[in-house]
XYZ file of C-alpha atoms in Angstrom:
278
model
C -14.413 9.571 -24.964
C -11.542 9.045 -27.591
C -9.284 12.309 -27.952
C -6.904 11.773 -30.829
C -4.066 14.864 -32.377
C -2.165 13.926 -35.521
C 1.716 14.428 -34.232
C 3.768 14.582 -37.347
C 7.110 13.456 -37.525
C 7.913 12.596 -34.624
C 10.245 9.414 -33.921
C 9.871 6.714 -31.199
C 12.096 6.456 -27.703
C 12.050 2.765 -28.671
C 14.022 3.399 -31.702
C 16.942 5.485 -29.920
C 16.819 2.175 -27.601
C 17.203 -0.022 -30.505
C 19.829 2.437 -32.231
C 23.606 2.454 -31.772
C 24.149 6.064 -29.954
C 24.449 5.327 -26.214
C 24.396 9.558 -25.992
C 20.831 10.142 -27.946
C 19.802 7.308 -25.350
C 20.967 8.400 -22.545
C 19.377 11.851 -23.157
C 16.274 10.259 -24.647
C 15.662 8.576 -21.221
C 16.437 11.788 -19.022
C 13.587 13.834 -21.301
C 11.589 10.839 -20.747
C 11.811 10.947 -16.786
C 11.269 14.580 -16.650
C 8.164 14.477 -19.144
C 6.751 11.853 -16.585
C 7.708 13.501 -13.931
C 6.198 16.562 -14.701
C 3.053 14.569 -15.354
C 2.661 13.504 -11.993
C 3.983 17.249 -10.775
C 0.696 19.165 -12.984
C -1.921 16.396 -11.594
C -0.918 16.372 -8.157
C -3.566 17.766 -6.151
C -6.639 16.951 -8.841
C -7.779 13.572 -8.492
C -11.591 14.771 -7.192
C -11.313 16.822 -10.445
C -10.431 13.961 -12.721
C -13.146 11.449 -10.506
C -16.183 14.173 -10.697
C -14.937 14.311 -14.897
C -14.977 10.834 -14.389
C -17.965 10.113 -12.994
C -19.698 12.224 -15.730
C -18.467 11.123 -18.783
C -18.657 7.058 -18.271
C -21.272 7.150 -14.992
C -21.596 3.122 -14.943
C -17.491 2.328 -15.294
C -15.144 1.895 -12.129
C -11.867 4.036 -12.719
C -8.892 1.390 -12.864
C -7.286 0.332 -9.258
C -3.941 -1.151 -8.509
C -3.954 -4.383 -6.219
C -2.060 -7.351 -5.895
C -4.115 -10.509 -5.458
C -2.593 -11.655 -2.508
C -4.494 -15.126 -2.379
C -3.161 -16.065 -5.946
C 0.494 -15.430 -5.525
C 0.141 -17.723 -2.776
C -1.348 -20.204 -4.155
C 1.270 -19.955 -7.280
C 4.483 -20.115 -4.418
C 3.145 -23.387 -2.890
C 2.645 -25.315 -6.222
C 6.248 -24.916 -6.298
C 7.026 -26.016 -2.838
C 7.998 -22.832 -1.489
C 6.385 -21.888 1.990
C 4.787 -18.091 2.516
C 5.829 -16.537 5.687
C 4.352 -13.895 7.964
C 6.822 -11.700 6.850
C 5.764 -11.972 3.181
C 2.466 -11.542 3.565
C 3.320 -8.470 5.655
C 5.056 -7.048 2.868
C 2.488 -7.536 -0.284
C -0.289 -6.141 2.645
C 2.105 -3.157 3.159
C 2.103 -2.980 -0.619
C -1.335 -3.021 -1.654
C -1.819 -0.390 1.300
C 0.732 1.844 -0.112
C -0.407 1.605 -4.152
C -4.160 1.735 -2.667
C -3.213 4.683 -0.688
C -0.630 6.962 -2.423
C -1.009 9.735 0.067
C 1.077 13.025 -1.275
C 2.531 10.887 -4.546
C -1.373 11.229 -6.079
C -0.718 11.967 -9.543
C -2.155 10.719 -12.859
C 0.035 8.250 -14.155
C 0.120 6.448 -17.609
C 1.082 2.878 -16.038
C 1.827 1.992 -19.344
C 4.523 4.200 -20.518
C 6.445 1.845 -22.802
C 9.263 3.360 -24.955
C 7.049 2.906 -28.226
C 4.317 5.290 -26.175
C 6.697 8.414 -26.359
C 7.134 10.510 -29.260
C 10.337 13.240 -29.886
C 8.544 16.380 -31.851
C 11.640 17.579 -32.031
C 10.119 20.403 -29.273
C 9.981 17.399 -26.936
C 8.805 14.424 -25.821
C 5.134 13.703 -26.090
C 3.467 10.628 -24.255
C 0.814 8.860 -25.965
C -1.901 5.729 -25.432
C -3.405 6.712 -22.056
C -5.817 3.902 -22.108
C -4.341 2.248 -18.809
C -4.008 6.213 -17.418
C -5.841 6.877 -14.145
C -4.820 8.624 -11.018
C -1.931 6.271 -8.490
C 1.243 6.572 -7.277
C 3.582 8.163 -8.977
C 6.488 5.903 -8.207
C 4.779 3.265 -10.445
C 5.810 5.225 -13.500
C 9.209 6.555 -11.901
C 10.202 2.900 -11.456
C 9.341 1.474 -14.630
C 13.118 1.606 -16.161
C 14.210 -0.181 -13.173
C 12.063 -2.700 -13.827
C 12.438 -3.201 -17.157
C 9.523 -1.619 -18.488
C 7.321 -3.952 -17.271
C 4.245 -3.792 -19.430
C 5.846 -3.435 -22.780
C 7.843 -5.611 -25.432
C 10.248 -3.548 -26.049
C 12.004 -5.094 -22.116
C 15.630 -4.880 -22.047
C 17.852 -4.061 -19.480
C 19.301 -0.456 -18.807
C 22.640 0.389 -16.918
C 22.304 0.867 -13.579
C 23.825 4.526 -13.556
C 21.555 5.229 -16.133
C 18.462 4.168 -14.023
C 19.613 6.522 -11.162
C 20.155 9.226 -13.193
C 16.352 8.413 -14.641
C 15.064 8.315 -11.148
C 16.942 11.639 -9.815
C 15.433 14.003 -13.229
C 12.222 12.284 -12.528
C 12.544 13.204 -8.492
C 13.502 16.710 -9.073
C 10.684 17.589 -11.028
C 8.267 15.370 -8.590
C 9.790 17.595 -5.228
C 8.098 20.995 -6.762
C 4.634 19.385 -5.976
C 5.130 16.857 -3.758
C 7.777 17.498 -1.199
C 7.798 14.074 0.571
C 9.636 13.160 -1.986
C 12.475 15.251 -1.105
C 12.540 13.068 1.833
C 15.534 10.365 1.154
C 14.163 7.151 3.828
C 10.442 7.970 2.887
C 10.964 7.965 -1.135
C 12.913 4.882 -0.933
C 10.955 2.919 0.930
C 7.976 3.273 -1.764
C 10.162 3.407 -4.412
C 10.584 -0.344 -3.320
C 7.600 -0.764 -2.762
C 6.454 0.498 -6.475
C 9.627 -1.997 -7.637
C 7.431 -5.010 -5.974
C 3.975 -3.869 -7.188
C 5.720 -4.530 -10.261
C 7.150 -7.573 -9.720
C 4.162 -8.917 -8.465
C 2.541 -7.819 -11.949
C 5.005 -9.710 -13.730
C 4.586 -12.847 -11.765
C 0.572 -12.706 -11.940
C 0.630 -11.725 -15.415
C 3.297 -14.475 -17.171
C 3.870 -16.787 -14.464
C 2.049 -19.695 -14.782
C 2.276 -19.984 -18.822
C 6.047 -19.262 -18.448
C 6.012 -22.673 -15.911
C 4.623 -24.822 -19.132
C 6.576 -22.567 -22.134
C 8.839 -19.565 -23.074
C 7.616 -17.283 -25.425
C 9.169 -14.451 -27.575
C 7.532 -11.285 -26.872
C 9.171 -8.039 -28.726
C 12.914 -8.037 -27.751
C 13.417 -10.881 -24.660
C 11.297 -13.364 -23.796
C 8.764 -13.970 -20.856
C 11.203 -16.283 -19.053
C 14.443 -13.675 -19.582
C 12.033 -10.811 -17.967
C 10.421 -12.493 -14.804
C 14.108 -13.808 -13.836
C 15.470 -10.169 -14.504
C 12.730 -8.800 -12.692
C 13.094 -11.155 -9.363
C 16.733 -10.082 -9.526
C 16.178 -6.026 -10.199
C 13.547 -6.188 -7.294
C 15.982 -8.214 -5.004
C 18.904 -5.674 -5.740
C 16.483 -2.980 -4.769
C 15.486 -4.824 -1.511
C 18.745 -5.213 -0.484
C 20.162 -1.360 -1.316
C 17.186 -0.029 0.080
C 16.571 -2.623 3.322
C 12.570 -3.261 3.020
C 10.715 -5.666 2.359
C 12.553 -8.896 3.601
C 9.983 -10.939 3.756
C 8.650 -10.333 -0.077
C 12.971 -10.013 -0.801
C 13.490 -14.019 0.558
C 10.616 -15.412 -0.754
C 11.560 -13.918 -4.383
C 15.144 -15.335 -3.824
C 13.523 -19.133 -3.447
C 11.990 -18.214 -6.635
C 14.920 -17.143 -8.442
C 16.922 -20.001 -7.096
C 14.323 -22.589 -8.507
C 13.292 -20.935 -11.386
C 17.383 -20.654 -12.293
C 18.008 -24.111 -12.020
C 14.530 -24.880 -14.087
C 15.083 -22.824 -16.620
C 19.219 -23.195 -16.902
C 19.555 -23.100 -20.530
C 17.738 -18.951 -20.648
C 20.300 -16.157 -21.312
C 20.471 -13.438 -19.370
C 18.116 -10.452 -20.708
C 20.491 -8.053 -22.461
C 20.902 -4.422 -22.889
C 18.869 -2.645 -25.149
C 21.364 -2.080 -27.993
C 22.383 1.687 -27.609
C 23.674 0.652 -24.347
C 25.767 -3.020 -25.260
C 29.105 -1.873 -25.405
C 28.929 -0.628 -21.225
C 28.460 -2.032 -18.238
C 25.588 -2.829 -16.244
């Protein structure tokens, strides 16, 4: 089933990134958070809706699942010589069980909510290209700024105070329907947790080919994201104390892949945001 609406003039959040007005970002990104959190909010509660829907429209094709494939990341650490603990594989088992298992954070989520996948009407932000939609947690989308946009091209970095601010519209609009959220230890913990499922992507997904060659992709290359993302999900580890074991294997990484890989810039701001700090 392809559903398609004709939304006239309507610009990009990608192109208030790439602009030079840090304000119109800044307040781009807070509509953006709130139109994804209210997202998650309106489908809390109706994933046996959406599965019996489902079900009856494509009867033969498995809705999409999260995982990490714990066997392969393995497999990737020890060709570089660095040793999985218990700890670590405690962690990506407590993360697959958490993404598997959302509990209260249910929601539909787009899981692919890049900044060229949101239009401004003018009456608001609209998200488009669902094709990666189905029903997870709804911290994957919440921390998708924090992580760099993960699945996108347009991946730059975002001040930190800007992230928060992201995370805290996004949380207020979440608490309405799911008040666990509200709930400071118990949101942090699997808003780390979402941070690492997203690592983890990055690291299955670009890896190995990043090993043999960089590539350009959109604004930053491969290499400039996976060592910004081992760094952003370290940060978070740390700040939010969980997941040590996943936090010091990561840190092996970043060590090696630092001194591999010496000559790769940092990945920068996205442009509205160059002239502030981090």
């Amino acid at each position: 089933m392809i559903i398609l609406e004709d939304v006239q003039n309507a610009a990009r959040l990608v192109e208030s990134l790439l602009g030079n007005d840090y304000a119109q970002a800044e307040q781009a990104l807070l509509q953006y958070a709130e139109c994804l959190g209210q997202l998650h909010a309106q489908t809390i509660g109706k994933a046996a809706e959406f599965e019996e829907m489902f079900k009856a429209i494509a009867p033969n094709v498995k809705p999409i699942r999260d995982t990490v494939n714990i066997h392969k990341h393995q497999l990737m650490l020890e060709s570089l010589g660095i040793c999985t603990e218990n700890r670590w594989l405690h962690d990506l088992e407590a993360i697959n069980e958490t993404i598997n298992h959302p509990g209260e954070y249910l929601a539909y989520i787009h899981a692919d909510a890049c900044p060229d996948n949101v239009l401004d009407t003018g009456a608001g932000l609209r998200l488009i290209d669902f094709e990666t939609g189905h029903f997870g947690h709804a911290l994957i989308d919440a921390a998708y700024g924090r992580m760099m946009f993960p699945s996108c091209w347009c991946a730059n970095r975002l001040p930190h105070a800007v992230v928060q601010q992201m995370e805290d519209t996004h949380r207020a609009v979440l608490i309405q329907r799911c008040p666990v959220a509200a709930d400071d230890r118990r949101f942090e913990i699997a808003l780390v947790k979402a941070c690492g499922f997203w690592l983890l992507y990055t690291l299955t997904r670009h890896l190995e080919s990043a090993l043999r060659k960089d590539l350009n992709w959109g604004t930053s290359t491969i290499r400039q994201r996976i060592l910004a993302r081992l760094e952003a999900f370290i940060t978070t580890s740390q700040e939010f104390n969980q997941l040590p074991g996943l936090r010091n294997t990561s840190s092996q990484l970043l060590d090696l892949l630092r001194h591999r890989w010496s000559d790769v810039p940092d990945l920068p701001l996205y442009p509205a945001f160059q002239d502030l700090p981090v």
